Each structure stands twice: as structure tokens, then as C-alpha cells.
PDB file of C-alpha atoms in Angstrom:
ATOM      1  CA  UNK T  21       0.000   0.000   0.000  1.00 83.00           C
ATOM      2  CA  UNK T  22       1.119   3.523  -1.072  1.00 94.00           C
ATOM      3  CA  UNK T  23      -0.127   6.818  -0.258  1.00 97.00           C
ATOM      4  CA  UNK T  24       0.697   9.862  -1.744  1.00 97.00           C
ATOM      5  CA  UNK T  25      -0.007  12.941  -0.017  1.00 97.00           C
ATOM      6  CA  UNK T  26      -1.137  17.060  -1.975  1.00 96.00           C
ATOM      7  CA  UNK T  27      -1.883  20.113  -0.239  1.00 94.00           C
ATOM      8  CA  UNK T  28      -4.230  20.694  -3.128  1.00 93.00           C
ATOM      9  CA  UNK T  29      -5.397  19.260  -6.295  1.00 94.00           C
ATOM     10  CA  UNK T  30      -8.242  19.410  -8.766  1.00 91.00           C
ATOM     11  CA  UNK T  31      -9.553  16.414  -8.272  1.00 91.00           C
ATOM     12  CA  UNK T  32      -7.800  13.378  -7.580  1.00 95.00           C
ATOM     13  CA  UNK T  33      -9.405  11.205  -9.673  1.00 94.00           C
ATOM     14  CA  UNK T  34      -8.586  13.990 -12.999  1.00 94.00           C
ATOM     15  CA  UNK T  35      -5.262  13.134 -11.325  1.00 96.00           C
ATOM     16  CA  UNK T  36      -4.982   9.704 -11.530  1.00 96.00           C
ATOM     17  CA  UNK T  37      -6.796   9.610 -15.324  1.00 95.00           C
ATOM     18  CA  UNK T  38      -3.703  11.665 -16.684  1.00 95.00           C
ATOM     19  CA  UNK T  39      -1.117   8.976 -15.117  1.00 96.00           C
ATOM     20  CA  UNK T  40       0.422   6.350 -17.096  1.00 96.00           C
ATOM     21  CA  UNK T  41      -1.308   3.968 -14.921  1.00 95.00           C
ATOM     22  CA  UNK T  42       0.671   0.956 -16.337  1.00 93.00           C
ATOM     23  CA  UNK T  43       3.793   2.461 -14.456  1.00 96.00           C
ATOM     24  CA  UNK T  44       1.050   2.624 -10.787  1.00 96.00           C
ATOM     25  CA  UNK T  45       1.184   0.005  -8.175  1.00 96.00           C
ATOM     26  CA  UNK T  46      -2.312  -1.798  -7.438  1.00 96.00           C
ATOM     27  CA  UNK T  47      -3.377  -0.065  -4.080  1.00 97.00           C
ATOM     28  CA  UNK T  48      -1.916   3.063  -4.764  1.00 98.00           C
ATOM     29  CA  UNK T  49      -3.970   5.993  -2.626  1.00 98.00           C
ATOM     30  CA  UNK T  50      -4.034   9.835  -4.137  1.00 98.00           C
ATOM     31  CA  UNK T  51      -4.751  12.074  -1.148  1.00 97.00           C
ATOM     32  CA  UNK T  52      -5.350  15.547  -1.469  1.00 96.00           C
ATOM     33  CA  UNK T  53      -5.963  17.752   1.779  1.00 94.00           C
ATOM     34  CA  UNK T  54      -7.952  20.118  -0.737  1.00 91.00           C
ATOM     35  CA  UNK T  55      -9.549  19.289  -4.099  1.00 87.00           C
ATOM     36  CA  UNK T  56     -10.732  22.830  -5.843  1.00 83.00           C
ATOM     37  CA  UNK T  57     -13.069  21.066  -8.288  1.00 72.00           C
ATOM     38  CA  UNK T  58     -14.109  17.656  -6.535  1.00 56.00           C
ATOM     39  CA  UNK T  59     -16.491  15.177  -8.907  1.00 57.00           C
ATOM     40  CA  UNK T  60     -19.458  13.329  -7.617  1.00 51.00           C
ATOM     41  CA  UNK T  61     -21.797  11.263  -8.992  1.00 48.00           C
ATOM     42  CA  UNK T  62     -24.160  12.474 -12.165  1.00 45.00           C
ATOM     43  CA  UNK T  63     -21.343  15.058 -12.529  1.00 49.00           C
ATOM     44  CA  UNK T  64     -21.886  16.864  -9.615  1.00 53.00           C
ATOM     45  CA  UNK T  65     -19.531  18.765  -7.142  1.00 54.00           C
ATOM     46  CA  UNK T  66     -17.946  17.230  -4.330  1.00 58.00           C
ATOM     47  CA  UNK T  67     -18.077  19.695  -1.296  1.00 66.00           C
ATOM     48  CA  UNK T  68     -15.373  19.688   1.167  1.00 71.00           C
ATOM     49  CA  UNK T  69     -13.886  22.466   3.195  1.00 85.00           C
ATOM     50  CA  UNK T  70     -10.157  22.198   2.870  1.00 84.00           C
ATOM     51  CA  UNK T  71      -8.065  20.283   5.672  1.00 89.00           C
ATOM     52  CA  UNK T  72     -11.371  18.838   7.376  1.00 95.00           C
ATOM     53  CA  UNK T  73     -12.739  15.517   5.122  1.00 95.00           C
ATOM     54  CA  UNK T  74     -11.092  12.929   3.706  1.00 96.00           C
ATOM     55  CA  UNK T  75     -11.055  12.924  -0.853  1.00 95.00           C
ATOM     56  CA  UNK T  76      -8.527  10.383  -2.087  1.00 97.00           C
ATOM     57  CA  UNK T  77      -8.604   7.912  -5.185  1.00 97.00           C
ATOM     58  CA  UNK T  78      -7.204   4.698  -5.240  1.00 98.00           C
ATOM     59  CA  UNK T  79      -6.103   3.458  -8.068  1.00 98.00           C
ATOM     60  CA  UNK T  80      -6.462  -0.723  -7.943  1.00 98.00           C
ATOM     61  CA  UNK T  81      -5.980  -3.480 -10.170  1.00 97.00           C
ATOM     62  CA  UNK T  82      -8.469  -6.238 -10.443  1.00 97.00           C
ATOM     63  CA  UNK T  83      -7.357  -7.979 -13.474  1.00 96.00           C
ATOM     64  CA  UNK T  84      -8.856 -10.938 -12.690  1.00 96.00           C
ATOM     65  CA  UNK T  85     -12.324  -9.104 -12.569  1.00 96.00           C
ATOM     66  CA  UNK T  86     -14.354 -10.212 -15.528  1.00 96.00           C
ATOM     67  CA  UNK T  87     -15.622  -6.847 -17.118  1.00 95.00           C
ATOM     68  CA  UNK T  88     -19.163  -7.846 -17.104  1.00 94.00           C
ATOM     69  CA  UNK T  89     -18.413  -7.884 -13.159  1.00 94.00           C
ATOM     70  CA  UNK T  90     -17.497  -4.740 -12.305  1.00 94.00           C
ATOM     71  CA  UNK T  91     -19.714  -3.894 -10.054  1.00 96.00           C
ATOM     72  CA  UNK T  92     -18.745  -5.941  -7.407  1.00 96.00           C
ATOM     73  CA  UNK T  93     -15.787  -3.626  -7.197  1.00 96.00           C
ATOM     74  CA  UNK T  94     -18.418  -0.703  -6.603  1.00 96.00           C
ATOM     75  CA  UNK T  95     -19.749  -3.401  -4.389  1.00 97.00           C
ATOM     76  CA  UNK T  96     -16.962  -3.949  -2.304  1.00 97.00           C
ATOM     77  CA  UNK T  97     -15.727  -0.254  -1.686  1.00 97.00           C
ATOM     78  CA  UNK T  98     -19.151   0.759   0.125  1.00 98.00           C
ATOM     79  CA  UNK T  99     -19.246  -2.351   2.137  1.00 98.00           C
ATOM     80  CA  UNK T 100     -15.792  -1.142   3.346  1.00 98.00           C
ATOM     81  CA  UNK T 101     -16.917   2.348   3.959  1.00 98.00           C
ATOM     82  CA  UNK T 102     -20.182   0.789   6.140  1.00 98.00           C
ATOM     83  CA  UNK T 103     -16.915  -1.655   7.901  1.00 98.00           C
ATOM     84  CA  UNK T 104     -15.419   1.441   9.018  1.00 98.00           C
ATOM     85  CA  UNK T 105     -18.456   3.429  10.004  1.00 98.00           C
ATOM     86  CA  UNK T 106     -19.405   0.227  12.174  1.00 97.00           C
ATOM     87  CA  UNK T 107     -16.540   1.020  14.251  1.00 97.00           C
ATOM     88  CA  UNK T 108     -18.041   4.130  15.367  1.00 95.00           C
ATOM     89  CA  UNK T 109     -21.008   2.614  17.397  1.00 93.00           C
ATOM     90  CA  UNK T 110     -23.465   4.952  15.834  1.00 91.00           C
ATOM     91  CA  UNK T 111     -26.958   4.750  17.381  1.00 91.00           C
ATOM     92  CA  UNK T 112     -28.242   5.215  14.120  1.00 92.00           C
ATOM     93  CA  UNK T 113     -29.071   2.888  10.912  1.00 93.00           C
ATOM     94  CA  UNK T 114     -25.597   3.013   8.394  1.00 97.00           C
ATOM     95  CA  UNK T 115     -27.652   2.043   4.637  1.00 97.00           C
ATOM     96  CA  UNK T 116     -25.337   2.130   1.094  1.00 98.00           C
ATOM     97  CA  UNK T 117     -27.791   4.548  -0.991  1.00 96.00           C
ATOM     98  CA  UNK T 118     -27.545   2.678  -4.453  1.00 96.00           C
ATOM     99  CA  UNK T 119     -25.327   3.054  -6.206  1.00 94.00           C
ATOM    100  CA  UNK T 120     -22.467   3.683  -3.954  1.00 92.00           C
ATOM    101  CA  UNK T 121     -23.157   6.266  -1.550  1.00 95.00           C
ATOM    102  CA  UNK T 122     -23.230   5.833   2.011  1.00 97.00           C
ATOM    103  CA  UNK T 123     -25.941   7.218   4.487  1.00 97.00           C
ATOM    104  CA  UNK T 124     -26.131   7.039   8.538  1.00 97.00           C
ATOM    105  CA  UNK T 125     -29.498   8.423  10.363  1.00 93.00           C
ATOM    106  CA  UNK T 126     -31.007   9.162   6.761  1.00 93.00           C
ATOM    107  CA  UNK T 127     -27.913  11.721   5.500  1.00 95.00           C
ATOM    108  CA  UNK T 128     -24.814  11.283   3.256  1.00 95.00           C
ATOM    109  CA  UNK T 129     -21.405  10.536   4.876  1.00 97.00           C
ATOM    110  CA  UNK T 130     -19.697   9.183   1.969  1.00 96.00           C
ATOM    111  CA  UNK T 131     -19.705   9.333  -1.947  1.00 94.00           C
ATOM    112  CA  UNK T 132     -17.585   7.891  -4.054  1.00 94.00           C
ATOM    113  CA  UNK T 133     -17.194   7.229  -8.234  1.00 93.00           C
ATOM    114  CA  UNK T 134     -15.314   4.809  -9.802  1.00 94.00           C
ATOM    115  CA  UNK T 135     -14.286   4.376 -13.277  1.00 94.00           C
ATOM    116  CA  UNK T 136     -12.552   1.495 -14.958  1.00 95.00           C
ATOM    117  CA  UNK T 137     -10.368   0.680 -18.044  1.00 95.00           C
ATOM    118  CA  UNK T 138     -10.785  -2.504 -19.572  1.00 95.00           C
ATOM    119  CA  UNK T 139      -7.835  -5.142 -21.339  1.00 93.00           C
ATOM    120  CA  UNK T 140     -10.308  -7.091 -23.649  1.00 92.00           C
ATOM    121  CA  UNK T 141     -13.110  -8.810 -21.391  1.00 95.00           C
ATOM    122  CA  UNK T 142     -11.199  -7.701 -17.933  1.00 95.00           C
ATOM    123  CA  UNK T 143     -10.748  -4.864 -15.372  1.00 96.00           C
ATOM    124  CA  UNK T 144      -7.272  -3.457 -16.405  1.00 96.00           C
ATOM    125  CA  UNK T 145      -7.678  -0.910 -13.762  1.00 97.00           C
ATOM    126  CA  UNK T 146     -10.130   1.207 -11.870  1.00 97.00           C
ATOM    127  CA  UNK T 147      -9.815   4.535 -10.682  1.00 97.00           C
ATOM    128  CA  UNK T 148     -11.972   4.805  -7.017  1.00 97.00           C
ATOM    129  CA  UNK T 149     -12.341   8.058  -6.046  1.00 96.00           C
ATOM    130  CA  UNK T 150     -13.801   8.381  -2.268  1.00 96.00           C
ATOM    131  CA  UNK T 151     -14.936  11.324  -0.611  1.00 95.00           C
ATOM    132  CA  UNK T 152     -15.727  10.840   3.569  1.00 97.00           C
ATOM    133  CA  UNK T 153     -17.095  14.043   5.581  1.00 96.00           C
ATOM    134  CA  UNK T 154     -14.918  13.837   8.845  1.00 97.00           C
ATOM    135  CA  UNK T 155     -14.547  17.021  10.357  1.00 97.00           C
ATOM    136  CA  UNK T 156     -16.782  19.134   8.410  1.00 95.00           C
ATOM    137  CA  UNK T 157     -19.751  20.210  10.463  1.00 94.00           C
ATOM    138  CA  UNK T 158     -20.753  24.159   8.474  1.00 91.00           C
ATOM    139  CA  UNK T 159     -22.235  22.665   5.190  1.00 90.00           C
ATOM    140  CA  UNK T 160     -23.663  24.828   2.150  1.00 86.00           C
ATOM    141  CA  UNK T 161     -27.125  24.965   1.860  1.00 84.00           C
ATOM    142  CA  UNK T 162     -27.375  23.677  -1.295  1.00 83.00           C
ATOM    143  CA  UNK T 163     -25.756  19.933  -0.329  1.00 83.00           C
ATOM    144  CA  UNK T 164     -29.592  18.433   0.658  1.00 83.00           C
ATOM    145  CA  UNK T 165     -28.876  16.263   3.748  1.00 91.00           C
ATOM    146  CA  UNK T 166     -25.142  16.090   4.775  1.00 95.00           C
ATOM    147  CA  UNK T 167     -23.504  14.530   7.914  1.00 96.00           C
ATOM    148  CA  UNK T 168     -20.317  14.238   9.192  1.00 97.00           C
ATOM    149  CA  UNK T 169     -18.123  11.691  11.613  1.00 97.00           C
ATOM    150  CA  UNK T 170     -17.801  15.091  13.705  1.00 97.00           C
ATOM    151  CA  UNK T 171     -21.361  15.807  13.681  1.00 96.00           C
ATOM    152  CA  UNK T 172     -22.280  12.460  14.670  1.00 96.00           C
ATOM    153  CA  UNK T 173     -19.987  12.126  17.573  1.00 96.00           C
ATOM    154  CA  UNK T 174     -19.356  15.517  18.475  1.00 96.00           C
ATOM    155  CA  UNK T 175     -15.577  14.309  18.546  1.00 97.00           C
ATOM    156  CA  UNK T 176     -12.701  15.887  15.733  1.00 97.00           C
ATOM    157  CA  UNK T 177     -10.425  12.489  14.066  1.00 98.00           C
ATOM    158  CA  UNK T 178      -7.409  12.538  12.811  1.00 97.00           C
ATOM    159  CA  UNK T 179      -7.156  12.310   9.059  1.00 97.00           C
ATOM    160  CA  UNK T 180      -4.164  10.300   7.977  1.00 97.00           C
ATOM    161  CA  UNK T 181      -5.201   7.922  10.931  1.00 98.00           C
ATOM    162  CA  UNK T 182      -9.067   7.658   9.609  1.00 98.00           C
ATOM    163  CA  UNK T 183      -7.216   7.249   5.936  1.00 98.00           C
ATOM    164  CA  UNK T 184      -5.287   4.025   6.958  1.00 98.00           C
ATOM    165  CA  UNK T 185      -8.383   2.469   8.914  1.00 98.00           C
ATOM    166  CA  UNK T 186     -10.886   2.974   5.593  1.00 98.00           C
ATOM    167  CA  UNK T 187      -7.637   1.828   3.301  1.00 98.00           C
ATOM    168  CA  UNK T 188      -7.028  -1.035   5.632  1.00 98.00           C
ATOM    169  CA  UNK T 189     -10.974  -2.121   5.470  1.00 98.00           C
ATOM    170  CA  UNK T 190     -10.945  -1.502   1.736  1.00 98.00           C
ATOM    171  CA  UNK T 191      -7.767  -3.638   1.232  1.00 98.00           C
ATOM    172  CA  UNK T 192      -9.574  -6.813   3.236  1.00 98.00           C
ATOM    173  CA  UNK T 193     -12.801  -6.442   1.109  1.00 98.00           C
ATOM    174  CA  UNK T 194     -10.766  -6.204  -2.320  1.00 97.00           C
ATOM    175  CA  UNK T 195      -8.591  -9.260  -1.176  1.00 97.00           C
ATOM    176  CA  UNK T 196     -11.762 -10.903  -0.171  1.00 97.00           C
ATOM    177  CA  UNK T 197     -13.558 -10.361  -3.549  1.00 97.00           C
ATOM    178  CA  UNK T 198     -10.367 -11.425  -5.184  1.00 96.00           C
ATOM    179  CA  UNK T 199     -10.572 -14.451  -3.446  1.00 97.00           C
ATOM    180  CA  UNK T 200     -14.069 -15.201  -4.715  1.00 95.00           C
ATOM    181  CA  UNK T 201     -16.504 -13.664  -2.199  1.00 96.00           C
ATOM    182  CA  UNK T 202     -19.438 -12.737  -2.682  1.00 93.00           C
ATOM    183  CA  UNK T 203     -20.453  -9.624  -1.347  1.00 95.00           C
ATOM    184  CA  UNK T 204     -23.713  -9.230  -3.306  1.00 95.00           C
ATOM    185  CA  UNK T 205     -26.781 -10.606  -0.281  1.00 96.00           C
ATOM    186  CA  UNK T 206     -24.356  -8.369   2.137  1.00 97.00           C
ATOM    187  CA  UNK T 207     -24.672  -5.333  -0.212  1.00 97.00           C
ATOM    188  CA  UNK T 208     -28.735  -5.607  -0.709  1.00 97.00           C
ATOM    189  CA  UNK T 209     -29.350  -6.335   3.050  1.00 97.00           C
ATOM    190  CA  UNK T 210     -27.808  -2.869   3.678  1.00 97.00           C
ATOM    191  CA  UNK T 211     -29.815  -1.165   0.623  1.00 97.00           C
ATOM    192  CA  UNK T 212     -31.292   2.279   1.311  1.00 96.00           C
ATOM    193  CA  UNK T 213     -35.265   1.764   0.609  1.00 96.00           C
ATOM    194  CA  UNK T 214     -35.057  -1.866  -0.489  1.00 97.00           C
ATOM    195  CA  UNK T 215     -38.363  -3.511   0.117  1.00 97.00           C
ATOM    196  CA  UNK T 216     -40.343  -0.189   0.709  1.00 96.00           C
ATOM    197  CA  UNK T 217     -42.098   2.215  -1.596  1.00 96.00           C
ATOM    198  CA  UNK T 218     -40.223   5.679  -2.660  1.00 96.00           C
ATOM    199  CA  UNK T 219     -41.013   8.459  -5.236  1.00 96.00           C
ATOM    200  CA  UNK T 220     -38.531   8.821  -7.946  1.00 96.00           C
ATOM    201  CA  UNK T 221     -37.700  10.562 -10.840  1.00 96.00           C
ATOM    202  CA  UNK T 222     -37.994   8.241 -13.851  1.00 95.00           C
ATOM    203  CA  UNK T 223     -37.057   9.870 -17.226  1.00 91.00           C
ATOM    204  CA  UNK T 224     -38.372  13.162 -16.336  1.00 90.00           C
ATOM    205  CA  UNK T 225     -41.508  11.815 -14.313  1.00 94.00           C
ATOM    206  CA  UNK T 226     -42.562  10.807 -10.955  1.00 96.00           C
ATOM    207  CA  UNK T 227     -43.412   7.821 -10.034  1.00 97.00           C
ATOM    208  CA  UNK T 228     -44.103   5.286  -6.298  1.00 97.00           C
ATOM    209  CA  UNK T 229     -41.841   2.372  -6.580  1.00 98.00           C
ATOM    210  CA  UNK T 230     -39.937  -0.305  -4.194  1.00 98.00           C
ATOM    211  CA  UNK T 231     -36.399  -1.787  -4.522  1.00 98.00           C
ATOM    212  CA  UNK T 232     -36.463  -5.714  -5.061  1.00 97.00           C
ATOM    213  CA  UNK T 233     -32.538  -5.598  -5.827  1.00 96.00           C
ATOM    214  CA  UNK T 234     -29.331  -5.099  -8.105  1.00 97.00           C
ATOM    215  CA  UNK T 235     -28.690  -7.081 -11.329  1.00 96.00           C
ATOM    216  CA  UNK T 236     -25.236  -7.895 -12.298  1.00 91.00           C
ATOM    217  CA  UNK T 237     -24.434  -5.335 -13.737  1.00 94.00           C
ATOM    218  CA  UNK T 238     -25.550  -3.052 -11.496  1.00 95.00           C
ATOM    219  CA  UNK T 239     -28.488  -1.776 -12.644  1.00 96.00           C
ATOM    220  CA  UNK T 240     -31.431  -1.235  -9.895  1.00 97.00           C
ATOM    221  CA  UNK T 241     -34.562  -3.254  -9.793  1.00 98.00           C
ATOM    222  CA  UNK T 242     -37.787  -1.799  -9.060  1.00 98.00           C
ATOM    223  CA  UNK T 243     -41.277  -2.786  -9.095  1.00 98.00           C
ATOM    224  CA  UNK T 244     -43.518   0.388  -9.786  1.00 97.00           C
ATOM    225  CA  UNK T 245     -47.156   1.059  -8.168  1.00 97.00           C
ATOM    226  CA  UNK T 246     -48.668  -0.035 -11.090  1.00 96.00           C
ATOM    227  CA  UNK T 247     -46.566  -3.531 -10.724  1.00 97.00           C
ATOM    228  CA  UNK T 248     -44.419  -3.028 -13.773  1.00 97.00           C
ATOM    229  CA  UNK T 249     -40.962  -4.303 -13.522  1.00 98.00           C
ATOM    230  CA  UNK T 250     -37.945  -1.116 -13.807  1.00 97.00           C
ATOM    231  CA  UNK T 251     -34.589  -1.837 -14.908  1.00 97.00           C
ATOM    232  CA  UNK T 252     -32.918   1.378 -14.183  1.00 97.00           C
ATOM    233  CA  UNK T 253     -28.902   2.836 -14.797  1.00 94.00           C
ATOM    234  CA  UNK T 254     -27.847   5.363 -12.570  1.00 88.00           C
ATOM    235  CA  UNK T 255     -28.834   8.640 -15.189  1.00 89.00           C
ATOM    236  CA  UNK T 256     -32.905   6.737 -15.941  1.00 94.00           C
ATOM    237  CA  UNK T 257     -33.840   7.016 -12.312  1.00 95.00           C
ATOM    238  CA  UNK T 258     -33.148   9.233  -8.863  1.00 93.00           C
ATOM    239  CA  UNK T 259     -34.678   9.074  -5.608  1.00 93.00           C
ATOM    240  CA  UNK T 260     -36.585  12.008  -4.593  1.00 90.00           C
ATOM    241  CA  UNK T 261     -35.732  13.637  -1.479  1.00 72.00           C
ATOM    242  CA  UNK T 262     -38.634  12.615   0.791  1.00 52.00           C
TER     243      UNK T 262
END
């Protein structure tokens, strides 16, 4: 395992995409103690005050992921995150909000976005960039329902010592899928909204509809009010803040 530390960069995963990854260790962690132009999910901007959360990529190498089963990397990386968390003794529910961020008490801790390079019909590597609100407890008012470790505990952390706990629950996860795990009843049994009816935003509509599950490839599986069956990617369908 090898971190390597920035007072500031872009974005660490814009970082990592202009590396000749060939010449990258697998486990190789990016840390930035600012990002100026952080990515989220469905392209939007990761928030973090600088010096007080933790936004790091890590660039792995699951070669001997097929490509059709990449999600199980995306899989993986939040049950880490939830590992972590579960160290904390919150007296509150931790849930992975599908795809791949993670909520505790009904607000978003953790976000992270992953994307992969394929070597014919496997993972060559994946870029895994990870974004963990530690410290931060003054959020925007445009981020909807934030929380932080900090706000949660009332305590501060330290974070190069909160780094190498996630990296060291992400590294026995990885190793375990590598191994042949599988991490996939785990992963739905901590699904945010699984089993109970929602509103979402379905291509531009609304619309009442439950969670029965993920395929394998990562797509979510609904079943809508009406009873028809959803197959949704992550840019068809998004929960509605309730």
C-alpha cells in the first residue's frame, strides 16, 4: 500500500486519469488535503472544506475481474466504507444509498465514483475516487442532507489515521472479492429503501416504486405502483428527497 499525499489538487481522480497507470502500483492511494473542483456522482460537485474531510482515489488493479463484473468492485468499496463506520457505534441505521453512496441516520457521509479501463473482457484498472465528511460540520445549503463523523460524535479524528483504517478495510474487502466472495446478499441487506415504496424521478416523471434488488451489472430493480418491472442505470432514475 502507497499513499501519496497534496496540499491541493483538482480532483484526484482527474489526477490519476492523466497517469500512465501501467507504471502505478495496485493499491496506490491519491490524497489531497484540498480538491478545488471535486467530482461526484451524475457530474456533480464534491463539497469539502479544505483540511477537514477525507477525498482520495485509489487506483487498484483487479485484473482478474471479468468486465461484465465490475460492479462488485463498486460493491466492495461501500461495504468497506459501512466496515469502518461500524466502528463508530453509531446509534443510528448506516444504509449504502444505491449506487455507492453511504448514508447514517437518513444523510450522506460518503460518496464515491469509480471508473474502470478494460484489457479485452477484464478490469485493467479502476480509478476509485472516495470522498468521507470527517470534520466538516458548516455545510452549504445547497448539499440536501449532509452529515459528518464530527457531527455524529461531536468528537474531531485525525485524518491520515481515519485514511489508513478505511484503506485497511478496503484492502480486506478487495482481497476478499479477489478471493471469490461474494459480497452481493451483504450489499442488498444494507440497501437504502429496499423492500419499501419511494417516489422517484424516472425519465423526467414521478413515479411510487420499491427496490427488489441489483442485477449484475448493477443496474437497480424496481417494481412500480402499477406492478411493472424497472430496470434502471444510474442517469434513468433518482430518488426524490422525501
Amino acid at each position: 500500500m502507497t499513499i501519496e499525499k497534496f496540499d491541493s489538487l483538482e480532483s484526484t481522480n482527474k489526477y490519476c486519469e492523466a497517469l500512465n497507470l501501467a507504471e502505478v502500483e495496485d493499491f496506490t492511494c491519491y490524497w489531497a488535503l484540498t480538491q478545488t473542483a471535486g467530482i461526484g456522482q451524475r457530474g456533480n460537485h464534491w463539497h469539502s472544506t479544505p483540511g477537514l474531510n477525507l477525498t482520495f482515489s485509489l487506483v487498484l488493479k483487479p485484473t482478474w475481474l471479468p468486465a461484465e463484473r465490475q460492479f462488485r468492485l463498486t460493491q466492495a468499496l461501500s461495504l468497506a466504507i459501512v466496515d469502518l463506520l461500524s466502528t463508530f457505534h453509531f446509534p443510528f441505521s448506516t444504509l449504502i444509498k444505491w449506487p455507492n453512496d453511504i448514508y447514517v441516520d437518513g444523510k450522506k457521509i460518503c460518496g464515491t465514483l469509480t471508473s474502470v479501463r478494460l484489457a479485452g473482457d477484464h478490469i485493467a484498472t479502476a480509478i476509485c475516487g472516495i470522498g468521507l465528511n470527517v470534520n466538516e460540520t458548516d455545510f452549504p445549503d445547497w448539499l440536501p442532507n449532509p452529515t459528518s463523523l464530527c457531527l455524529l460524535t461531536g468528537k474531531t479524528y485525525n485524518l491520515e489515521d481515519t485514511l489508513h483504517a478505511l484503506l485497511e478495510h478496503i484492502e480486506r474487502r478487495y482481497n476478499a472479492l479477489r478471493d471469490g466472495a461474494d459480497l452481493n446478499d451483504e450489499y442488498l441487506n444494507l440497501l437504502l429503501n429496499r423492500g419499501l415504496p419511494a417516489q422517484y424521478l424516472y425519465h423526467d416523471r414521478q413515479i411510487t416504486a420499491t427496490i427488489e434488488g441489483v442485477d449484475p451489472f448493477g443496474r437497480l430493480l424496481l417494481t412500480a405502483s402499477d406492478g411493472t418491472p424497472l430496470c434502471c442505470n444510474l442517469k434513468e432514475i433518482a430518488l426524490l428527497q422525501q
